[in-house]
mmCIF file of C-alpha atoms in Angstrom:
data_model
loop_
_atom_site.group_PDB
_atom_site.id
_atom_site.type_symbol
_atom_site.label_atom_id
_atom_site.label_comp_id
_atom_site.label_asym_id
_atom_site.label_seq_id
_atom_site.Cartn_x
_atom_site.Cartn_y
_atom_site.Cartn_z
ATOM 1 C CA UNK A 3 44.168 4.625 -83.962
ATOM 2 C CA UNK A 4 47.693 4.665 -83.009
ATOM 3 C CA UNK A 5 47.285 1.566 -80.755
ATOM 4 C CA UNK A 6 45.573 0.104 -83.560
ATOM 5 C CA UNK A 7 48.319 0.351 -85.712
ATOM 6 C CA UNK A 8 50.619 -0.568 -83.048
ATOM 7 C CA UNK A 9 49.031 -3.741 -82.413
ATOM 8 C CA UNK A 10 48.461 -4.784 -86.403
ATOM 9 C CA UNK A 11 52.383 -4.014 -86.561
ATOM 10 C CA UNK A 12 52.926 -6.353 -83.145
ATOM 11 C CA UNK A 13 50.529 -9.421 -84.726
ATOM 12 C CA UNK A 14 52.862 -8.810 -88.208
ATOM 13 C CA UNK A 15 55.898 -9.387 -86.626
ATOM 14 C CA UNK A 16 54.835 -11.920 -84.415
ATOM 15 C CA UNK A 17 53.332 -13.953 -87.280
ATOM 16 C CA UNK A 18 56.273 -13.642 -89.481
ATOM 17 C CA UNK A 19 58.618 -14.750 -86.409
ATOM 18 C CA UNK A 20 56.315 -17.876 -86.003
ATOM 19 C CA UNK A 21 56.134 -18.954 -89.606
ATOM 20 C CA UNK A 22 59.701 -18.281 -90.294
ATOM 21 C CA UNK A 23 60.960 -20.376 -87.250
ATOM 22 C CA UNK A 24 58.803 -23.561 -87.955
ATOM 23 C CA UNK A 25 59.141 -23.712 -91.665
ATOM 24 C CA UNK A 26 61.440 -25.781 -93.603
ATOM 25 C CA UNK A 27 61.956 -26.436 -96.535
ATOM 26 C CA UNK A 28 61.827 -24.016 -99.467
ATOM 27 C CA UNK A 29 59.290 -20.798 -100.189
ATOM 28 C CA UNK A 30 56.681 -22.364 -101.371
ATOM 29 C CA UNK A 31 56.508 -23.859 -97.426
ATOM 30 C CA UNK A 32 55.987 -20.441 -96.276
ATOM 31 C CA UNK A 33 53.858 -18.834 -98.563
ATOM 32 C CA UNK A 34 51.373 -21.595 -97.528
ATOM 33 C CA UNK A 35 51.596 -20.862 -93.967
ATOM 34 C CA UNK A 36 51.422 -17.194 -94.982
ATOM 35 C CA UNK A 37 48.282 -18.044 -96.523
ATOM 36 C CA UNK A 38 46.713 -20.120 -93.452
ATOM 37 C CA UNK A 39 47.525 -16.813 -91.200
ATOM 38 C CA UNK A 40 47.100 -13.877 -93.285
ATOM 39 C CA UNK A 41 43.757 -15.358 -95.405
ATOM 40 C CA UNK A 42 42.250 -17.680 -93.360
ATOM 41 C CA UNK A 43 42.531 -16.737 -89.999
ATOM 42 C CA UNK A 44 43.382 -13.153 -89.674
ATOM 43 C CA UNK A 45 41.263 -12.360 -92.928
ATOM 44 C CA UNK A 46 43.834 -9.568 -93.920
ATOM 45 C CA UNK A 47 44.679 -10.569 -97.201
ATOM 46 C CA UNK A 48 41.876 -11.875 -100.179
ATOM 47 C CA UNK A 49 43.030 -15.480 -101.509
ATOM 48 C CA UNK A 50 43.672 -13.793 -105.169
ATOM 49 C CA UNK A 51 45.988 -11.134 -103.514
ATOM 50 C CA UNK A 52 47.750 -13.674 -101.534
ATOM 51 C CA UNK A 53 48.025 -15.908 -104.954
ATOM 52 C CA UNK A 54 49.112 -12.679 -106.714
ATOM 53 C CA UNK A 55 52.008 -12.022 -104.228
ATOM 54 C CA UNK A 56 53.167 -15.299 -103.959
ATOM 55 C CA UNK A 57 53.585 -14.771 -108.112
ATOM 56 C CA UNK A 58 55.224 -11.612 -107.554
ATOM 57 C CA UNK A 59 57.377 -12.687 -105.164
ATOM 58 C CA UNK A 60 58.889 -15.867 -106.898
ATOM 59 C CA UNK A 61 59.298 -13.863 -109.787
ATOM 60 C CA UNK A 62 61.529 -11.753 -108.081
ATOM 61 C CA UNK A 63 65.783 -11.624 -106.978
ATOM 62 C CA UNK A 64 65.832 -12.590 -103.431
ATOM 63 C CA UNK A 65 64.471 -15.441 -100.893
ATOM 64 C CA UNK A 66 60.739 -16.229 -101.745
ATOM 65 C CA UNK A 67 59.903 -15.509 -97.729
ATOM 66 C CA UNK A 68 61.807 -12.005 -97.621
ATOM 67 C CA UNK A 69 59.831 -11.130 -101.144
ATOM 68 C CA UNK A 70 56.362 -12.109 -99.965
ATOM 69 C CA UNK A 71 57.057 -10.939 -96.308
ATOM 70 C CA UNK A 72 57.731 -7.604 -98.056
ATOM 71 C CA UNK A 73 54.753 -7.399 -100.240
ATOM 72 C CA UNK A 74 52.296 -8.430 -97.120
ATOM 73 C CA UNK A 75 53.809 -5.907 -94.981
ATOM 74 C CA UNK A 76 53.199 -3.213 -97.230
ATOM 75 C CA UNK A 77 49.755 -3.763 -98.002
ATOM 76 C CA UNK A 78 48.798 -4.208 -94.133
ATOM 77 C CA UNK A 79 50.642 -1.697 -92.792
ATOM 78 C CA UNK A 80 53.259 0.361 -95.153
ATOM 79 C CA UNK A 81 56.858 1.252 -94.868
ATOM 80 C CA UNK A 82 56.331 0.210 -90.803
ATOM 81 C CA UNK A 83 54.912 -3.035 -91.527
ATOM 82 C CA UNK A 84 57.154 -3.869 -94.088
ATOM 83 C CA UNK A 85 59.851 -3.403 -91.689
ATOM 84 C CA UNK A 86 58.094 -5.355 -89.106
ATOM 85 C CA UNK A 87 57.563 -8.234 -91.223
ATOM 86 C CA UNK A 88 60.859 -8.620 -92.864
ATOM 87 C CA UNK A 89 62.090 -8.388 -89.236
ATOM 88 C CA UNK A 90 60.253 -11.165 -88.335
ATOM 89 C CA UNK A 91 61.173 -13.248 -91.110
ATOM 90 C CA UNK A 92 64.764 -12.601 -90.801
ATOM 91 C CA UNK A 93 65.365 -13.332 -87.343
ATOM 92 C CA UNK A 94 64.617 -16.537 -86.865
ATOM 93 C CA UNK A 95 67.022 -18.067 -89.497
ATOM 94 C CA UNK A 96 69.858 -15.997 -87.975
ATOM 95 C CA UNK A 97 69.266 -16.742 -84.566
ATOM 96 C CA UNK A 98 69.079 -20.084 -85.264
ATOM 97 C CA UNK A 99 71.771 -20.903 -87.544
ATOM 98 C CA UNK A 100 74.138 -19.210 -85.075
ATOM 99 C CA UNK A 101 73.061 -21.848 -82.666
ATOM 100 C CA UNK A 102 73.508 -24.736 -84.688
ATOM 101 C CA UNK A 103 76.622 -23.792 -86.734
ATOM 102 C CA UNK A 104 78.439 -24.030 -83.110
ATOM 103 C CA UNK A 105 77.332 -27.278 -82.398
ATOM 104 C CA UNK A 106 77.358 -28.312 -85.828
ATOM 105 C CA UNK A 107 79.008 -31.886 -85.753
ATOM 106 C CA UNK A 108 76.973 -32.910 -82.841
ATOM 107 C CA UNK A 109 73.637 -31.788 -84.564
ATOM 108 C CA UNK A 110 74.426 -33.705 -87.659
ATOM 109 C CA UNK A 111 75.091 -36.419 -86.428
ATOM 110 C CA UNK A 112 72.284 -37.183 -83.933
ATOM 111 C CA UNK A 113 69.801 -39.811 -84.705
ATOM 112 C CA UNK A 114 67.182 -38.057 -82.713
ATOM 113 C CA UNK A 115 67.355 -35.028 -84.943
ATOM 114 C CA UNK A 116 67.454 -36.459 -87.941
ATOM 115 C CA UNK A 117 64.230 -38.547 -86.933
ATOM 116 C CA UNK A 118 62.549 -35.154 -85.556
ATOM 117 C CA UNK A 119 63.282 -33.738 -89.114
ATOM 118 C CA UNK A 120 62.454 -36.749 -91.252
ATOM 119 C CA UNK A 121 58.970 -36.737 -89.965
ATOM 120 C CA UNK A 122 58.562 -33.337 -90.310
ATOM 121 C CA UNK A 123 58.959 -33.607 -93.733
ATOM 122 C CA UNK A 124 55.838 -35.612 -94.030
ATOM 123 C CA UNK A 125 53.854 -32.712 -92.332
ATOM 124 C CA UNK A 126 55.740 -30.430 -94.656
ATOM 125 C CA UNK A 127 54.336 -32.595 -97.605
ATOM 126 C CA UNK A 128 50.880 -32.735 -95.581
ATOM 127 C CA UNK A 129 50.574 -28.937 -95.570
ATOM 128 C CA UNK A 130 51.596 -28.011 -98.408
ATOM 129 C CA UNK A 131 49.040 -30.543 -100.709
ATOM 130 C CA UNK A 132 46.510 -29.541 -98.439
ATOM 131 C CA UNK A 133 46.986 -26.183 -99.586
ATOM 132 C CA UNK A 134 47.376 -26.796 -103.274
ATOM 133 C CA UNK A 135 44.277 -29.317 -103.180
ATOM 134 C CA UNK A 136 41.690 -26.079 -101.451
ATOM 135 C CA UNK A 137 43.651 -23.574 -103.697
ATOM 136 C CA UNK A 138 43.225 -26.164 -107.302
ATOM 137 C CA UNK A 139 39.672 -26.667 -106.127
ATOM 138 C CA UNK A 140 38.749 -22.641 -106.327
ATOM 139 C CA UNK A 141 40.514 -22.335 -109.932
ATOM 140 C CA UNK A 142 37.738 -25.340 -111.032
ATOM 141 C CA UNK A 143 35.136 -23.759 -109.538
ATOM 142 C CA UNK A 144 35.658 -20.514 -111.686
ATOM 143 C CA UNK A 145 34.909 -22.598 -114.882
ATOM 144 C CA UNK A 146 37.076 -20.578 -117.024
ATOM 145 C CA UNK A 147 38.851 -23.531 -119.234
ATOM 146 C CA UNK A 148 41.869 -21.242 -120.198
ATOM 147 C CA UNK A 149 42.868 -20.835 -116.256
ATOM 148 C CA UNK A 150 42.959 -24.868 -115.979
ATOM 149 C CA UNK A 151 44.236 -25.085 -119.332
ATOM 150 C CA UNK A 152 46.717 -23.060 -117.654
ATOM 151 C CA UNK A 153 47.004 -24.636 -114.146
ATOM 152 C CA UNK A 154 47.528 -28.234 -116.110
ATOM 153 C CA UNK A 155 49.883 -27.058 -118.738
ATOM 154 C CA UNK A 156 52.072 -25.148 -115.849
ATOM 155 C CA UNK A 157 52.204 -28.336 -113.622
ATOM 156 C CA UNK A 158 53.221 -30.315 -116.667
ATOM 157 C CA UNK A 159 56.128 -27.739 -117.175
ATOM 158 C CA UNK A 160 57.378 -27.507 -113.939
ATOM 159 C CA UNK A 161 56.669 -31.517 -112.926
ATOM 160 C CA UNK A 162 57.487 -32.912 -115.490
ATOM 161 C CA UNK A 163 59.765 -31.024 -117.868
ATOM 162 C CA UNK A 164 61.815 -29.381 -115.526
ATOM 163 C CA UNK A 165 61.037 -25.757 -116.725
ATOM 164 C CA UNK A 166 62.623 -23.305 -114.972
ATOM 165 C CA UNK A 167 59.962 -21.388 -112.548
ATOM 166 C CA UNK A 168 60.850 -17.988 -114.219
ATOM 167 C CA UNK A 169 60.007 -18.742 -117.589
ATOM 168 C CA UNK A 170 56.628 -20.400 -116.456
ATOM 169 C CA UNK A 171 55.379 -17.118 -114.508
ATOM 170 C CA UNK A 172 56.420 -15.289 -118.018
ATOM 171 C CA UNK A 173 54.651 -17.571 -120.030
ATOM 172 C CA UNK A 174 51.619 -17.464 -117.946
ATOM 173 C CA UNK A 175 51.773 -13.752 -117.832
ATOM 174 C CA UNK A 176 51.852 -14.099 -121.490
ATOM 175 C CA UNK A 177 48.396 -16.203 -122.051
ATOM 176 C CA UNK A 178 47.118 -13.019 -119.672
ATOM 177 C CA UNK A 179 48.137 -10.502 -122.061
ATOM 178 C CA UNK A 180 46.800 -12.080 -125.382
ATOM 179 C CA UNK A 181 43.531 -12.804 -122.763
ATOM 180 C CA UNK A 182 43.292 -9.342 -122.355
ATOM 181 C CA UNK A 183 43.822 -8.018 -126.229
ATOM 182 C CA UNK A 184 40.989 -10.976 -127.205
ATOM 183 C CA UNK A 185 38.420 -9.597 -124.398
ATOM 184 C CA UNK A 186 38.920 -5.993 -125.924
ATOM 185 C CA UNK A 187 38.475 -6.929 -129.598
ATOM 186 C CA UNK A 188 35.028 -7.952 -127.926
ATOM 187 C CA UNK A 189 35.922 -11.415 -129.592
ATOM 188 C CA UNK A 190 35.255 -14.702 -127.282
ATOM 189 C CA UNK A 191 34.276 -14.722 -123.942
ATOM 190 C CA UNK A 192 37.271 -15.953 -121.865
ATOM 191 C CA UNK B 17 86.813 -3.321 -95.366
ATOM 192 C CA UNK B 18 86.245 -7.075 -94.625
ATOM 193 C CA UNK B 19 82.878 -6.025 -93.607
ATOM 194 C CA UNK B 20 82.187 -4.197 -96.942
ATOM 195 C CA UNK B 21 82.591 -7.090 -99.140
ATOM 196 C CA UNK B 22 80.522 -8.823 -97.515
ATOM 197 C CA UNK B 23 77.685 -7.147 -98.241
ATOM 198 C CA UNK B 24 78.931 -6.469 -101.692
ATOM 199 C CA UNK B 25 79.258 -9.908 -102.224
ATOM 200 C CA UNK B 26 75.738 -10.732 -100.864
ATOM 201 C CA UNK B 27 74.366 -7.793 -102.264
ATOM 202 C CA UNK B 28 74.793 -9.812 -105.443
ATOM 203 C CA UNK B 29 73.816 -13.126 -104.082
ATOM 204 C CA UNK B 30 70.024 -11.292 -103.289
ATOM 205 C CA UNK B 31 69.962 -9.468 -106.680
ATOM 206 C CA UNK B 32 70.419 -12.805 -108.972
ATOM 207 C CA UNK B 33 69.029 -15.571 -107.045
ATOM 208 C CA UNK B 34 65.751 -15.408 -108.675
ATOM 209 C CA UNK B 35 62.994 -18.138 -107.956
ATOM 210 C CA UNK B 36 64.634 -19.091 -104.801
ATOM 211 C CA UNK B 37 66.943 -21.186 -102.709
ATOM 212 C CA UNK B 38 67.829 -23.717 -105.324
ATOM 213 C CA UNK B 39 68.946 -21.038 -107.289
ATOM 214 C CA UNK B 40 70.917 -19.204 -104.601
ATOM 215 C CA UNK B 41 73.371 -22.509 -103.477
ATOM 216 C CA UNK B 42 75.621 -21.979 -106.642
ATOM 217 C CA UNK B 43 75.958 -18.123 -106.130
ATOM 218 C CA UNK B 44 76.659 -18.526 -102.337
ATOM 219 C CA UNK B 45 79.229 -21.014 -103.861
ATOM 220 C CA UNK B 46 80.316 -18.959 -106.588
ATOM 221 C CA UNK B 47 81.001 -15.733 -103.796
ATOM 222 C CA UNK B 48 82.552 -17.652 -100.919
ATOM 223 C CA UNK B 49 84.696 -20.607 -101.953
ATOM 224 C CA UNK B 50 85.668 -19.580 -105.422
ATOM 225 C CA UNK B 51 85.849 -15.740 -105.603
ATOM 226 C CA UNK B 52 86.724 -14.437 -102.011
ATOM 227 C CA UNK B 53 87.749 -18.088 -100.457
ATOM 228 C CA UNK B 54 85.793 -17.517 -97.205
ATOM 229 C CA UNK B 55 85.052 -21.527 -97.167
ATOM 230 C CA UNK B 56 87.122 -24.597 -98.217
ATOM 231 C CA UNK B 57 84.805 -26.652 -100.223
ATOM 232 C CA UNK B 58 84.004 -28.744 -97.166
ATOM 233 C CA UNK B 59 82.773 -25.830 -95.108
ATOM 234 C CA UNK B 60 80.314 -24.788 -97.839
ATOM 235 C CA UNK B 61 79.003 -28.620 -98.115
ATOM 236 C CA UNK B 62 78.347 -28.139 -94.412
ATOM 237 C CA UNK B 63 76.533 -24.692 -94.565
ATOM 238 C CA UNK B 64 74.587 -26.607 -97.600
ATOM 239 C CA UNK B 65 73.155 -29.070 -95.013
ATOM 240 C CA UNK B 66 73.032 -26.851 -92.219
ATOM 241 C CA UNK B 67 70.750 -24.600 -94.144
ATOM 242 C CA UNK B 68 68.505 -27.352 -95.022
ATOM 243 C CA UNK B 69 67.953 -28.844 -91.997
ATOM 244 C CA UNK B 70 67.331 -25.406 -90.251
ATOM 245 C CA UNK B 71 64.327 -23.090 -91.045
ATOM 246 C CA UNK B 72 64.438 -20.280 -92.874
ATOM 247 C CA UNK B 73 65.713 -18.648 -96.319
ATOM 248 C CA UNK B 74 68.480 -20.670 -97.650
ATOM 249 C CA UNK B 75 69.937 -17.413 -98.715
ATOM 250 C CA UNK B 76 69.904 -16.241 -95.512
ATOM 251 C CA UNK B 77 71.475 -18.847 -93.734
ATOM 252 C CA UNK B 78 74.240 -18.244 -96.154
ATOM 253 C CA UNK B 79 74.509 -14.954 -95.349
ATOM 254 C CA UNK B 80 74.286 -15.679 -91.466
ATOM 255 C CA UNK B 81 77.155 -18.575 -91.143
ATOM 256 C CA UNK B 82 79.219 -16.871 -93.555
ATOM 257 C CA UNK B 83 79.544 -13.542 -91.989
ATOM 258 C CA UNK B 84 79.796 -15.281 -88.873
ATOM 259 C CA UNK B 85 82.591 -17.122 -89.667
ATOM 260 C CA UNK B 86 84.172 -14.147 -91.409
ATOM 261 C CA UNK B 87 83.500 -10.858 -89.456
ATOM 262 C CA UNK B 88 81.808 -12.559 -86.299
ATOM 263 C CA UNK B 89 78.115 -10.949 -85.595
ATOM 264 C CA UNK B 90 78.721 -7.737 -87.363
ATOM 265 C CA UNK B 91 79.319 -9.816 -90.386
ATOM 266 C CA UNK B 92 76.293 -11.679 -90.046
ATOM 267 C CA UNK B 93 74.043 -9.006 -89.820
ATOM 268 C CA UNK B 94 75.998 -7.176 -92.297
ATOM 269 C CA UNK B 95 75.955 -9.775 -94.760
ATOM 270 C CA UNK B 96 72.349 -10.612 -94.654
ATOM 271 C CA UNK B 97 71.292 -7.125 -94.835
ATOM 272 C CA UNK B 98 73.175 -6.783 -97.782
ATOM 273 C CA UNK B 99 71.194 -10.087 -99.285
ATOM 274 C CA UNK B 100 67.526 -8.522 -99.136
ATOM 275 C CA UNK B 101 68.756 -5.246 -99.734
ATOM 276 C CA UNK B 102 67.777 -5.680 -103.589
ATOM 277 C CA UNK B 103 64.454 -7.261 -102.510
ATOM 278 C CA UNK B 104 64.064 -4.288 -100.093
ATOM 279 C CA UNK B 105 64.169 -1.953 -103.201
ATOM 280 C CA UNK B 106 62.609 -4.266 -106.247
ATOM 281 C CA UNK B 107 60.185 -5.837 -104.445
ATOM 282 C CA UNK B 108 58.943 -2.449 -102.493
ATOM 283 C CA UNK B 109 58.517 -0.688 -106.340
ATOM 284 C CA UNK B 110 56.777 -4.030 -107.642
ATOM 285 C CA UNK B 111 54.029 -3.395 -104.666
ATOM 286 C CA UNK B 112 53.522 0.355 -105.222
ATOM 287 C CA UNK B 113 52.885 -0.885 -109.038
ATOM 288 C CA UNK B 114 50.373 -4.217 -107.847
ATOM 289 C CA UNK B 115 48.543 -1.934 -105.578
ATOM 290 C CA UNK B 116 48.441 0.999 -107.849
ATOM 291 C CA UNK B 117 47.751 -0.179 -110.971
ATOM 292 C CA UNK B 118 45.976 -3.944 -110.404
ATOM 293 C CA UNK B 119 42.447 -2.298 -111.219
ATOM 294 C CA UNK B 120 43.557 -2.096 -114.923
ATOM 295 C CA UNK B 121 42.021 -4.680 -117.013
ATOM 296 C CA UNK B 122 45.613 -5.535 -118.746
ATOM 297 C CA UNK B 123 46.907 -6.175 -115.520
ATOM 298 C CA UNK B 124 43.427 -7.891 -114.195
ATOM 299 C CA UNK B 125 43.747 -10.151 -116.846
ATOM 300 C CA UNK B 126 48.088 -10.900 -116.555
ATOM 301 C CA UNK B 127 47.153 -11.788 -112.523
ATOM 302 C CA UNK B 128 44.305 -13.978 -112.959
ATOM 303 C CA UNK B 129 46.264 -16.351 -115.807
ATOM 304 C CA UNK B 130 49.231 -16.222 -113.022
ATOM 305 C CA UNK B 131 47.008 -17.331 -110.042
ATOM 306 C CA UNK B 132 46.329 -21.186 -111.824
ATOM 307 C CA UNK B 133 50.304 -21.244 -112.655
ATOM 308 C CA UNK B 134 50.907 -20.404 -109.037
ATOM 309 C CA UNK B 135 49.150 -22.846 -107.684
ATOM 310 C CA UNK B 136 50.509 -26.034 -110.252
ATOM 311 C CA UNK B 137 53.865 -24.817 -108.847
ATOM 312 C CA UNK B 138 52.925 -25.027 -105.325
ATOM 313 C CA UNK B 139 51.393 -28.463 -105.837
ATOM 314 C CA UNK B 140 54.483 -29.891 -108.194
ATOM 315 C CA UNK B 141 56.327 -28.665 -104.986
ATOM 316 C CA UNK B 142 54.566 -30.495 -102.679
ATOM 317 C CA UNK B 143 54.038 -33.698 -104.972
ATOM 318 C CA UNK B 144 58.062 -34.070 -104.882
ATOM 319 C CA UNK B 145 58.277 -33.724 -101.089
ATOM 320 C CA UNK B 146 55.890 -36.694 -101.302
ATOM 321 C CA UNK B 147 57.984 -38.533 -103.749
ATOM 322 C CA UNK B 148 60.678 -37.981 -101.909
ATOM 323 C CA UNK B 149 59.359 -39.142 -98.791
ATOM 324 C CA UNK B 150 57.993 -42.523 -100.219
ATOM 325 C CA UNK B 151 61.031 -43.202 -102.348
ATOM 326 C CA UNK B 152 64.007 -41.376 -100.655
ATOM 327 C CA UNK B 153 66.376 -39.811 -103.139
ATOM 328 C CA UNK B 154 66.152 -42.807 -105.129
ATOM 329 C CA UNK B 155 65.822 -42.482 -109.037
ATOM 330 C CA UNK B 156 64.304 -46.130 -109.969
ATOM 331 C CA UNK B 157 61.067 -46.364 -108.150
ATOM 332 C CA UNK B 158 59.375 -49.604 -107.393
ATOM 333 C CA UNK B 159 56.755 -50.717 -104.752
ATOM 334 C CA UNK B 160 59.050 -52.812 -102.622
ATOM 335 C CA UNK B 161 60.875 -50.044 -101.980
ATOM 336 C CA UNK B 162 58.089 -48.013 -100.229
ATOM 337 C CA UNK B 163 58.749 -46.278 -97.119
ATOM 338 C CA UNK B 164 55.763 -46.809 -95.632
ATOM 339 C CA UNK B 165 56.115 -45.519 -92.016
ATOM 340 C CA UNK B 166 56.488 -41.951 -93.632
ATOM 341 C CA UNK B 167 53.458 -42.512 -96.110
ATOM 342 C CA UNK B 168 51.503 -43.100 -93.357
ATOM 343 C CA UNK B 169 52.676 -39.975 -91.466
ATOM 344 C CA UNK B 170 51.597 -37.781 -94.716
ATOM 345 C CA UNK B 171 48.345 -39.371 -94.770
ATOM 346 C CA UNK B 172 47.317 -38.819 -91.356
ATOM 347 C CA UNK B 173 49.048 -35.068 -91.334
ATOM 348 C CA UNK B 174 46.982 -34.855 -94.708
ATOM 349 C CA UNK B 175 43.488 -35.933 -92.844
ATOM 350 C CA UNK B 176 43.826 -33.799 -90.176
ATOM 351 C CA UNK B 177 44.177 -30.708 -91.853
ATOM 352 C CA UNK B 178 41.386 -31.549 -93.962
ATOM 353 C CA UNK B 179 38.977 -32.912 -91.863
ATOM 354 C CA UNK B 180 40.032 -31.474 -88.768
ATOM 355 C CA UNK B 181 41.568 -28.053 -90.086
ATOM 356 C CA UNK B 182 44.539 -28.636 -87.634
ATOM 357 C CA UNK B 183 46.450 -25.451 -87.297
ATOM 358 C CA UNK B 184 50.031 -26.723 -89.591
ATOM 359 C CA UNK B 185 52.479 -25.687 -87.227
ATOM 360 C CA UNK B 186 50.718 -28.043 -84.714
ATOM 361 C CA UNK B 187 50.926 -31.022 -87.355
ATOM 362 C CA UNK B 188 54.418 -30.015 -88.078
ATOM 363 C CA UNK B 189 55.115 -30.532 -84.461
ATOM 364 C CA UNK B 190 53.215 -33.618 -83.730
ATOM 365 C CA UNK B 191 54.826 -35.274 -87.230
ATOM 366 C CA UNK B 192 58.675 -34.536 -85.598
ATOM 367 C CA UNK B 193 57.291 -36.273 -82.661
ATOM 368 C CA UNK B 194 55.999 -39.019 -84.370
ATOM 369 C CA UNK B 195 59.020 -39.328 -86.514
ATOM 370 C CA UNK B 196 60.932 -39.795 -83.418
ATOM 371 C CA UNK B 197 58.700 -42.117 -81.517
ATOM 372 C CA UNK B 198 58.532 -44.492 -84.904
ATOM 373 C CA UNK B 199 62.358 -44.075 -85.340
ATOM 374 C CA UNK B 200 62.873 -45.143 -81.512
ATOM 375 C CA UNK B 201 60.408 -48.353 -81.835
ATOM 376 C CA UNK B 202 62.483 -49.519 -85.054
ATOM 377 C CA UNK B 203 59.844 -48.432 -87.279
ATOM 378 C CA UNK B 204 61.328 -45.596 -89.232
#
């Protein structure tokens, strides 16, 4: 039991110190490599709950990774594998950005880097529209036309409009709450 | 005493940077160049592109060059403690509440109308990466102007996730290889 928990604490931080050291790019990046690992291959996490803490964690102060890293540590393995994971997400960036702001002017201004990073970005790009496509594909298969009503009318805000993330999360947890008063009156099926 | 503000000062950085690193530059800003005058305005443009060419948080990095600079590695650690201490405590409290009370139909019905919104986000996200890859930071956007040696990177980092259900980190790799073998044959 102990070793168990020992070793579910281990694969945490490990994962966290993998994602967190190959991702650039903002927290969307990492929540979908959160996703591949802690859905899809380690089968800890349900898609919904992973969806759920990815809202949660946006919606909160503080970097997207940290937020999420918390929330997924919890659930797996409490107060420990909180620590573990937030560990493992931390370290990374810190080591890291020691390194480079000491060579700074030479990293900035090598062509090799720069072509290293540029073509990461289109595997950045790659990953994460892989992601939204298997992700968009589930919310059609539920059939429920106020979810894509939802999932449309949210890309238009943010894509299009500009919308500040915050307000889109409230106004989505909004359509939830007047869901959830209409299903009670017995009225329409959502 | 040095070492105290700067968790103070990141302390607020973590508490209102919501949704973020976008949201955390002009904070970091705010703290170090124009409150306690850590940075000259030209150091903080540097930890701006520092930050995004290196993994990890934005708000982080922050916290890691500036404490270095400031209070050497005591002040990094110190500093970036201090900027997910408020996640530590909010975000710990919003997970006793998911996991204790995400069985009620109220809250059943708030998470599933999040779940699509979550997901547009996380596409619009990746749909401007793409933009930005075929266009650079350009505003007018016309075919001619198509940067077609990273379009075809996407697409064939695209397939093989897909298809071949690459592992991403692999892809990631194999794309900053590619990047650099393109760039080196004049193609990129």
């Amino acid at each position: 039991m102990e070793r168990k928990k020992n070793r579910t604490l281990w694969t945490l931080f490990t994962s966290m110190l993998y994602i967190s050291a190959f991702t650039f790019g903002g927290g969307f990046v990492i929540v979908t490599f959160m996703k591949r690992k802690f859905v899809d291959e380690l089968h800890w996490l349900s898609e919904n709950e992973m969806l759920d803490m990815t809202a949660l964690a946006q919606s909160s102060p503080g970097p997207i990774a940290v937020n999420a890293a918390i929330l997924v540590g919890w659930k797996t393995a409490g107060f420990a594998g909180m620590a573990a994971a937030v560990l493992g997400t931390v370290l990374p960036p810190m080591i890291i950005l020691s390194i480079v702001s000491v060579f700074y002017q030479l990293f900035a201004e090598n062509r090799y880097v720069a072509l290293v990073l540029r073509g990461m970005q289109s595997g950045v790009a790659a990953v994460i529209l892989d992601a939204s496509v298997s992700l968009g594909l589930n919310v059609l298969k539920d059939r429920q036309g106020v979810h894509l009503a939802v999932m449309l009318a949210a890309f238009a805000a943010t894509f299009f409009f500009r919308i500040n993330v915050v307000w889109i999360i409230l106004c989505a947890a909004a359509v939830g709450v007047v869901m959830a008063w209409v299903q009670r009156k017995g009225g329409v099926k959502a | 005493m040095i070492l105290f503000q700067l968790f103070l000062s990141f302390v607020q950085i973590g508490l209102f940077s919501i949704g973020g690193g976008y949201a955390a530059i002009p904070l970091i800003q705010n703290q170090t160049v124009e409150v306690h005058r850590w940075l000259t305005q030209a150091q903080f443009m540097d930890l701006a592109t520092i930050a995004e060419m290196t993994p990890g948080p934005i708000a982080i990095n922050g916290a890691t060059f500036v404490g270095l600079r400031v209070a050497g590695i005591p002040g990094a650690v110190v500093a970036t403690f201090g900027c997910i201490l408020p996640s530590l405590i909010i975000v710990s409290l919003l997970s006793w509440v998911y996991r204790k009370y995400r069985e009620l139909p109220l809250l059943q019905s708030v998470l599933s109308s999040l779940r699509p919104a979550v997901v547009a986000l996380i596409a619009a996200a990746g749909i401007n990466m793409l933009l930005q890859i075929a266009f650079g930071g350009r505003e007018v956007r016309s075919v001619d102007q198509v940067q077609w040696a990273g379009l075809l990177l996407f697409a064939a980092a695209f397939a093989v996730l897909r298809r071949l259900k690459w592992n991403p980190i692999l892809v990631m790799a194999a794309c900053g290889a590619a990047g650099l073998l393109l760039g080196l044959l004049g193609l990129f």
